Amino acid sequence: MSRGTVVIIGAGLAGLTAGRVLGEAGVPYRILEAEDRPGGLCRTERTGGYIFDYTGHLLHLREGQEKELIMSLLGGELAEHGRRASIFVEGTFVPYPIQAHFGSLPRPLADRCMADLLAAAGRPVTGDMPFDAWARAQFGDGLAEVFMLPYNEKLYAHPLEEMEVSWTSWSVPRPTVEEVRAIAAGKAAPSFGYNATFFYPRSGGIEALPAALARGQEGSVLNRTWVVKVRAKRRTVTLEDGQEMPYGHLVSTVPLPCLLSMSEELPDGLKAATGRLRHSAVLGVCMGLDGPLLRSDHWVYFPDRDLPFYRMGFPPNFSPDASPAGRGSAYLEAAFRPGARPDPESIAARALQLMKDTGMVDASTRTAARMDLDIPHAYVFHDRYRAANLRWILESLRQNSIWSAGRYGGWEYSAMQDAVGWGLRTARGIMG
């Protein structure tokens, strides 16, 4: 490898997209992937005839070059779905999003939420509010206490009063006064949210996407290749076997704190940021069932603090290829602070009993297959330290020819299309 080679750490969506763009332009590059195949967390596993992604991986595509690239690769293999999602609250399945369907809540809770939401609709909301105050100002105390606060406490596993709200601009819609009044009058709710529709492969699971991106790059992707050290001034990476590789530019798609912790010769102050960037981890508990699913939801949210999981998804409702004929499956997502992994067996047992009690499956249903999938870095915690320091951290790295890219390299809450966008922008930035 020459000094002009671009080294990419991680063969996830951002890394594979960057490699694809560089390769098409004739720029030499290598992708170093620690796992045995490309995909990163956009990966599908199989057990006992069931297939499971690394929890929910659905393509919410907005117009743009990213969508054009994805559709050019997979267009004929993708099925489009209209979202079917619910929130299990107060023993009731309420259609998602709750701010458009609060009338389905039991009374008098529904009346309280309606009154609070109407009162909040004309209230000013500012970007400097912490999340807990923002949720109350945005949706009223009722909906905040029923869903927004308990659900996000479970998801982020850090105090919500320490979380800022920049990430909510595209992912948490707020109804207008007119919409609230229409909902309250019993009119059809608008289709709120970025995930009102989504695409998913007809077969094979979500790994179809990185597999398509990787086609033609086989000679440039080195699997089972673990980077343990980055020397910024020397522009080298050190592999687990001690081998050193030079680079002209380095693209890192590993979680930003991991990149900082293994990097040397960085500008003053960058190393100190390693321990200040917070996140939650996720355990995915996957269950293949010996009977069919009796609900058509794609996923269900669980804000109840007494339940160990925050969401349950149903792969056969995305694709019939996900389970054997006549059988269903489910994945449970439980978030936690790093080092506090919950017990997957108790999660699986609790979930199966809940599914029986609520009629999601027949009372005689049993678990036919099990798989646990760990995501050590799952959700970035958007606190004030991140908001104040992320830009200069990324810019300082770029000034040293290190491009930290992707959902975790860019240390943000974003979708798969955004990871592809990171790859496009990074490759073009390197090429000037």
Coordinates of C-alpha atoms in Angstrom, one line a residue:
M1 CA 0.0 0.0 0.0
S2 CA 1.2 3.5 -0.9
R3 CA 1.0 6.7 1.1
G4 CA -1.7 7.9 -1.3
T5 CA -4.1 5.1 -0.3
V6 CA -7.3 5.9 1.5
V7 CA -7.8 3.5 4.4
I8 CA -11.3 3.0 5.6
I9 CA -12.0 1.4 9.0
G10 CA -15.3 -0.4 8.9
A11 CA -17.3 -2.0 6.1
G12 CA -20.7 -0.7 7.2
L13 CA -22.9 1.5 5.0
A14 CA -20.8 4.6 5.3
G15 CA -17.5 2.8 4.7
L16 CA -18.8 0.7 1.7
T17 CA -20.3 3.8 0.1
A18 CA -17.1 5.8 0.5
G19 CA -15.1 2.9 -1.0
R20 CA -17.5 2.6 -3.9
V21 CA -17.2 6.3 -4.8
L22 CA -13.5 6.3 -4.4
G23 CA -13.1 3.2 -6.5
E24 CA -15.3 4.6 -9.3
A25 CA -13.0 7.7 -9.4
G26 CA -9.8 5.5 -9.5
V27 CA -8.6 6.5 -6.0
P28 CA -6.8 3.6 -4.4
Y29 CA -8.4 2.5 -1.1
R30 CA -8.7 -0.4 1.4
I31 CA -11.5 -1.2 3.7
L32 CA -10.5 -2.9 7.0
E33 CA -13.4 -4.8 8.5
A34 CA -13.1 -6.6 11.9
E35 CA -16.0 -9.0 11.2
D36 CA -16.0 -12.0 8.8
R37 CA -18.1 -10.1 6.2
P38 CA -19.1 -6.6 5.3
G39 CA -22.2 -4.9 6.8
G40 CA -21.3 -3.5 10.2
L41 CA -24.5 -3.3 12.2
C42 CA -26.6 -3.5 9.0
R43 CA -26.3 -7.3 9.2
T44 CA -28.7 -10.3 9.2
E45 CA -28.2 -13.5 11.2
R46 CA -29.9 -16.9 10.8
T47 CA -30.9 -19.6 13.3
G48 CA -33.3 -22.5 13.0
G49 CA -34.9 -21.3 9.8
Y50 CA -35.5 -17.7 11.2
I51 CA -33.6 -14.6 10.2
F52 CA -33.0 -11.6 12.4
D53 CA -31.4 -8.2 11.7
Y54 CA -29.3 -6.4 14.4
T55 CA -32.7 -5.2 15.6
G56 CA -34.9 -2.9 13.6
H57 CA -33.3 -1.9 10.3
L58 CA -35.9 -0.3 8.0
L59 CA -35.2 2.0 5.1
H60 CA -36.9 5.3 5.6
L61 CA -35.9 7.0 2.3
R62 CA -36.1 10.7 1.5
E63 CA -35.5 12.1 -1.9
G64 CA -31.9 12.7 -2.8
Q65 CA -28.7 11.0 -4.1
E66 CA -28.7 8.5 -1.3
K67 CA -32.1 7.2 -2.3
E68 CA -31.1 7.1 -5.9
L69 CA -28.1 5.0 -5.1
I70 CA -30.0 2.6 -2.9
M71 CA -32.8 2.2 -5.4
S72 CA -30.4 1.7 -8.2
L73 CA -28.8 -1.2 -6.3
L74 CA -31.9 -2.8 -4.7
G75 CA -35.0 -1.2 -6.3
G76 CA -36.4 -4.5 -7.6
E77 CA -35.7 -6.3 -4.3
L78 CA -37.4 -3.8 -2.0
A79 CA -41.0 -3.8 -0.9
E80 CA -42.6 -0.6 0.3
H81 CA -44.7 -0.7 3.5
G82 CA -47.1 1.7 5.1
R83 CA -46.2 1.8 8.8
R84 CA -48.2 -0.3 11.2
A85 CA -47.0 0.5 14.7
S86 CA -48.6 0.7 18.1
I87 CA -47.7 1.8 21.7
F88 CA -48.7 -0.5 24.5
V89 CA -49.8 1.8 27.3
E90 CA -52.3 1.4 30.1
G91 CA -53.0 -2.1 28.9
T92 CA -54.1 -0.8 25.5
F93 CA -52.6 -0.8 22.0
V94 CA -52.6 2.8 20.9
P95 CA -51.7 3.5 17.2
Y96 CA -48.4 5.3 16.8
P97 CA -47.6 8.2 16.9
I98 CA -49.5 8.8 20.2
Q99 CA -49.8 12.6 19.5
A100 CA -52.0 11.7 16.6
H101 CA -54.0 9.0 18.3
F102 CA -54.4 10.1 21.9
G103 CA -58.2 9.5 21.6
S104 CA -57.5 5.7 21.7
L105 CA -56.2 6.0 25.3
P106 CA -58.6 5.0 28.1
R107 CA -60.7 7.8 29.6
P108 CA -60.3 10.0 31.5
L109 CA -56.6 9.8 30.5
A110 CA -57.5 10.6 26.8
D111 CA -59.4 13.7 27.9
R112 CA -56.5 14.9 30.0
C113 CA -54.0 14.4 27.2
M114 CA -56.2 16.2 24.7
A115 CA -56.6 19.2 27.0
D116 CA -52.8 19.3 27.7
L117 CA -51.9 18.9 24.0
L118 CA -54.3 21.7 23.0
A119 CA -52.8 24.0 25.7
A120 CA -49.3 23.1 24.6
A121 CA -50.0 23.7 20.8
G122 CA -49.6 27.4 21.1
R123 CA -46.8 27.4 23.6
P124 CA -43.3 28.5 22.5
V125 CA -40.6 25.8 22.4
T126 CA -37.0 26.7 22.3
G127 CA -33.9 24.7 21.2
D128 CA -32.1 25.3 24.5
M129 CA -34.6 23.4 26.6
P130 CA -33.5 20.1 28.1
F131 CA -35.5 17.2 26.7
D132 CA -37.8 16.7 29.7
A133 CA -38.9 20.3 29.7
W134 CA -39.1 20.3 25.9
A135 CA -41.4 17.2 25.9
R136 CA -43.8 18.9 28.3
A137 CA -43.9 22.1 26.4
Q138 CA -44.2 20.4 23.1
F139 CA -46.9 17.8 23.9
G140 CA -48.3 18.7 27.3
D141 CA -47.8 16.9 30.6
G142 CA -50.2 14.1 29.8
L143 CA -48.5 12.7 26.7
A144 CA -45.1 13.5 28.2
E145 CA -45.8 11.4 31.2
V146 CA -47.6 8.6 29.3
F147 CA -45.0 8.1 26.6
M148 CA -42.3 10.7 25.8
L149 CA -40.5 10.7 29.1
P150 CA -40.7 7.0 30.2
Y151 CA -39.9 5.8 26.7
N152 CA -36.9 8.0 26.2
E153 CA -35.6 7.2 29.7
K154 CA -35.6 3.6 28.7
L155 CA -34.0 4.2 25.3
Y156 CA -31.2 6.6 26.3
A157 CA -30.5 5.3 29.8
H158 CA -29.2 8.7 30.9
P159 CA -31.0 11.6 32.7
L160 CA -33.3 13.4 30.2
E161 CA -32.7 16.7 31.9
E162 CA -29.1 16.4 30.6
M163 CA -30.2 15.8 27.0
E164 CA -30.6 18.6 24.5
V165 CA -33.1 18.4 21.7
S166 CA -31.4 19.0 18.3
W167 CA -32.0 15.4 17.3
T168 CA -35.8 15.8 17.6
S169 CA -36.2 18.2 14.6
W170 CA -36.6 15.4 12.0
S171 CA -37.7 12.5 14.2
V172 CA -40.4 13.8 16.6
P173 CA -43.3 15.6 14.8
R174 CA -45.4 18.1 16.6
P175 CA -49.1 18.5 15.5
T176 CA -50.4 22.0 14.8
V177 CA -53.4 23.5 16.7
E178 CA -55.6 22.7 13.7
E179 CA -54.5 19.1 13.6
V180 CA -55.0 18.6 17.3
R181 CA -58.5 20.0 17.0
A182 CA -59.2 17.8 14.0
I183 CA -58.0 14.7 15.9
A184 CA -60.0 15.7 19.0
A185 CA -63.1 16.0 16.7
G186 CA -62.6 12.4 15.6
K187 CA -61.2 13.1 12.1
A188 CA -58.6 10.9 10.6
A189 CA -55.1 11.6 12.0
P190 CA -52.4 12.8 9.6
S191 CA -49.6 10.5 8.8
F192 CA -47.0 11.9 11.2
G193 CA -43.4 11.0 11.3
Y194 CA -40.3 10.2 9.2
N195 CA -41.2 6.5 9.3
A196 CA -44.8 6.6 8.0
T197 CA -43.5 4.5 5.1
F198 CA -40.4 2.4 4.7
F199 CA -38.8 -0.1 2.4
Y200 CA -37.5 -3.5 3.3
P201 CA -35.9 -6.4 1.2
R202 CA -38.4 -9.0 0.0
S203 CA -36.0 -11.7 1.1
G204 CA -32.7 -12.2 2.9
G205 CA -33.0 -9.4 5.5
I206 CA -31.4 -6.0 5.6
E207 CA -28.0 -7.4 4.8
A208 CA -29.1 -7.3 1.2
L209 CA -28.1 -3.6 1.2
P210 CA -24.5 -3.8 2.3
A211 CA -24.1 -6.9 0.1
A212 CA -25.2 -4.8 -2.9
L213 CA -22.9 -1.9 -1.9
A214 CA -20.0 -4.4 -1.5
R215 CA -20.4 -5.9 -5.0
G216 CA -17.3 -5.0 -7.1
Q217 CA -15.3 -4.1 -4.0
E218 CA -14.3 -7.6 -3.0
G219 CA -10.6 -7.1 -3.7
S220 CA -10.5 -3.9 -1.6
V221 CA -12.3 -5.2 1.6
L222 CA -10.1 -7.0 4.1
N223 CA -12.3 -9.0 6.5
R224 CA -11.2 -10.2 10.0
T225 CA -8.8 -7.2 10.1
W226 CA -8.8 -5.4 13.4
V227 CA -7.3 -1.9 13.8
V228 CA -5.8 -1.3 17.3
K229 CA -3.9 1.9 16.8
V230 CA -3.9 5.1 14.7
R231 CA -0.9 7.4 14.5
A232 CA -2.1 10.7 13.3
K233 CA 1.2 12.4 12.5
R234 CA 2.8 9.4 10.9
R235 CA -0.4 8.5 9.1
T236 CA -0.4 4.8 9.9
V237 CA -2.8 2.3 11.3
T238 CA -1.6 -0.7 13.3
L239 CA -3.4 -4.0 13.0
E240 CA -3.9 -6.6 15.7
D241 CA -1.1 -8.7 14.3
G242 CA 1.3 -5.8 14.6
Q243 CA 1.4 -4.9 10.9
E244 CA 1.5 -1.2 10.1
M245 CA -0.4 0.3 7.1
P246 CA 0.3 3.8 5.8
Y247 CA -2.5 6.0 4.5
G248 CA -3.0 9.3 2.8
H249 CA -6.4 9.8 4.3
L250 CA -8.1 7.8 7.0
V251 CA -11.9 7.3 7.0
S252 CA -13.1 5.9 10.4
T253 CA -16.7 4.6 10.8
V254 CA -16.1 3.1 14.3
P255 CA -17.7 4.9 17.2
L256 CA -16.0 8.2 17.7
P257 CA -14.9 7.5 21.3
C258 CA -13.3 4.3 20.1
L259 CA -11.4 6.1 17.4
L260 CA -10.2 8.8 19.9
S261 CA -9.1 6.1 22.5
M262 CA -6.9 4.2 20.0
S263 CA -5.4 7.3 18.3
E264 CA -2.1 8.8 19.1
E265 CA -0.4 12.1 18.1
L266 CA -3.7 14.0 18.2
P267 CA -4.0 17.7 19.0
D268 CA -4.3 18.7 22.6
G269 CA -7.8 18.2 24.1
L270 CA -9.1 15.6 21.7
K271 CA -8.1 12.6 23.9
A272 CA -9.9 14.1 26.8
A273 CA -13.2 14.0 24.9
T274 CA -13.1 10.1 24.8
G275 CA -14.8 9.7 28.2
R276 CA -17.2 12.7 27.8
L277 CA -19.1 11.3 24.8
R278 CA -22.0 9.2 26.2
H279 CA -24.2 6.6 24.7
S280 CA -26.5 3.6 25.5
A281 CA -26.0 0.0 24.4
V282 CA -28.7 -2.3 23.2
L283 CA -29.4 -6.0 23.7
G284 CA -31.5 -7.6 20.9
V285 CA -33.3 -10.7 22.2
C286 CA -34.6 -12.6 19.1
M287 CA -37.2 -15.3 19.4
G288 CA -38.4 -17.7 16.7
L289 CA -41.9 -18.9 17.6
D290 CA -43.6 -22.2 16.9
G291 CA -46.9 -20.6 16.0
P292 CA -48.1 -17.6 14.0
L293 CA -48.3 -13.9 15.0
L294 CA -51.8 -12.7 15.6
R295 CA -51.2 -9.0 15.2
S296 CA -50.1 -7.2 12.0
D297 CA -47.9 -4.5 13.6
H298 CA -44.4 -4.0 12.3
W299 CA -43.4 -3.0 15.8
V300 CA -44.8 -2.0 19.2
Y301 CA -43.3 0.5 21.7
F302 CA -43.4 -0.2 25.4
P303 CA -42.9 2.9 27.6
D304 CA -43.9 1.0 30.8
R305 CA -40.9 1.3 33.2
D306 CA -41.7 -2.1 34.6
L307 CA -41.0 -3.8 31.3
P308 CA -37.3 -4.4 30.5
F309 CA -37.6 -3.8 26.8
Y310 CA -38.6 -0.6 25.0
R311 CA -39.6 -2.0 21.6
M312 CA -40.7 -5.3 20.0
G313 CA -40.5 -5.9 16.3
F314 CA -42.0 -8.6 14.1
P315 CA -39.8 -9.7 11.1
P316 CA -42.4 -11.8 9.3
N317 CA -44.6 -8.6 9.0
F318 CA -41.7 -7.0 7.1
S319 CA -41.0 -10.1 4.9
P320 CA -42.5 -13.6 4.8
D321 CA -39.0 -14.9 4.2
A322 CA -38.1 -14.1 7.9
S323 CA -39.6 -17.3 9.4
P324 CA -40.8 -20.7 8.4
A325 CA -44.4 -20.9 7.0
G326 CA -47.0 -20.7 9.7
R327 CA -44.6 -19.4 12.3
G328 CA -43.8 -16.0 13.7
S329 CA -40.9 -14.3 15.3
A330 CA -40.1 -11.3 17.4
Y331 CA -37.1 -9.3 18.5
L332 CA -37.0 -7.4 21.8
E333 CA -34.8 -4.3 22.3
A334 CA -33.5 -3.5 25.7
A335 CA -31.2 -0.4 26.2
F336 CA -28.8 0.0 29.1
R337 CA -25.7 1.9 30.2
P338 CA -22.5 0.2 29.1
G339 CA -21.5 -2.4 31.6
A340 CA -25.1 -3.0 32.9
R341 CA -26.3 -5.6 30.3
P342 CA -29.7 -7.1 31.4
D343 CA -30.5 -10.8 31.5
P344 CA -31.7 -12.0 28.1
E345 CA -33.4 -15.1 29.4
S346 CA -35.7 -13.1 31.7
I347 CA -36.4 -10.6 28.9
A348 CA -37.4 -13.5 26.6
A349 CA -39.7 -15.1 29.2
R350 CA -41.3 -11.8 30.1
A351 CA -41.9 -10.9 26.5
L352 CA -43.5 -14.3 25.5
Q353 CA -45.8 -14.1 28.5
L354 CA -46.9 -10.6 27.6
M355 CA -47.5 -11.6 24.0
K356 CA -49.8 -14.4 25.2
D357 CA -51.6 -12.2 27.7
T358 CA -52.3 -9.5 25.1
G359 CA -53.3 -11.8 22.2
M360 CA -50.2 -11.2 20.0
V361 CA -49.8 -15.0 19.9
D362 CA -51.8 -18.0 20.9
A363 CA -51.6 -19.1 24.6
S364 CA -49.9 -22.4 23.5
T365 CA -47.1 -20.7 21.6
R366 CA -43.5 -21.6 22.6
T367 CA -40.0 -20.4 21.6
A368 CA -38.5 -22.6 18.9
A369 CA -35.3 -20.6 18.4
R370 CA -33.3 -18.0 20.3
M371 CA -30.5 -15.6 19.5
D372 CA -29.0 -12.6 21.4
L373 CA -27.5 -9.7 19.4
D374 CA -25.4 -7.1 21.2
I375 CA -24.9 -3.5 20.0
P376 CA -22.3 -1.9 22.3
H377 CA -22.8 1.5 20.9
A378 CA -26.5 1.9 19.9
Y379 CA -27.9 5.4 20.7
V380 CA -25.7 8.5 21.0
F381 CA -26.7 10.6 24.0
H382 CA -27.1 14.1 22.8
D383 CA -26.0 16.1 25.8
R384 CA -24.6 19.6 26.0
Y385 CA -21.0 18.5 25.9
R386 CA -21.6 16.8 22.6
A387 CA -23.5 19.8 21.3
A388 CA -20.6 22.2 22.3
N389 CA -17.7 20.0 21.2
L390 CA -18.6 17.7 18.4
R391 CA -17.9 20.1 15.5
W392 CA -14.4 21.0 16.7
I393 CA -13.6 17.4 17.4
L394 CA -14.5 16.3 13.9
E395 CA -12.9 19.3 12.3
S396 CA -9.6 18.7 14.3
L397 CA -9.6 15.2 13.0
R398 CA -10.1 16.3 9.4
Q399 CA -7.2 18.7 9.7
N400 CA -5.1 15.6 10.5
S401 CA -6.6 13.8 7.4
I402 CA -8.9 11.7 9.6
W403 CA -12.5 11.6 8.5
S404 CA -14.8 10.3 11.2
A405 CA -18.0 9.3 9.4
G406 CA -21.3 7.6 9.7
R407 CA -23.9 7.3 12.5
Y408 CA -21.3 6.4 15.1
G409 CA -18.2 8.1 13.5
G410 CA -20.3 11.3 13.2
W411 CA -21.7 10.6 16.7
E412 CA -25.4 11.3 15.9
Y413 CA -28.9 9.9 15.8
S414 CA -29.6 9.1 12.1
A415 CA -31.0 6.6 9.7
M416 CA -29.4 4.2 7.1
Q417 CA -29.9 6.7 4.3
D418 CA -27.8 9.2 6.3
A419 CA -25.0 6.7 6.7
V420 CA -24.9 6.3 2.9
G421 CA -24.9 10.1 2.7
W422 CA -21.9 10.3 5.1
G423 CA -20.0 7.9 2.7
L424 CA -20.9 10.0 -0.4
R425 CA -19.8 13.3 1.3
T426 CA -16.7 11.9 2.8
A427 CA -15.4 10.4 -0.4
R428 CA -16.1 13.6 -2.3
G429 CA -14.4 15.6 0.4
I430 CA -11.3 13.5 0.2
M431 CA -11.2 14.0 -3.6
G432 CA -11.4 17.8 -3.1

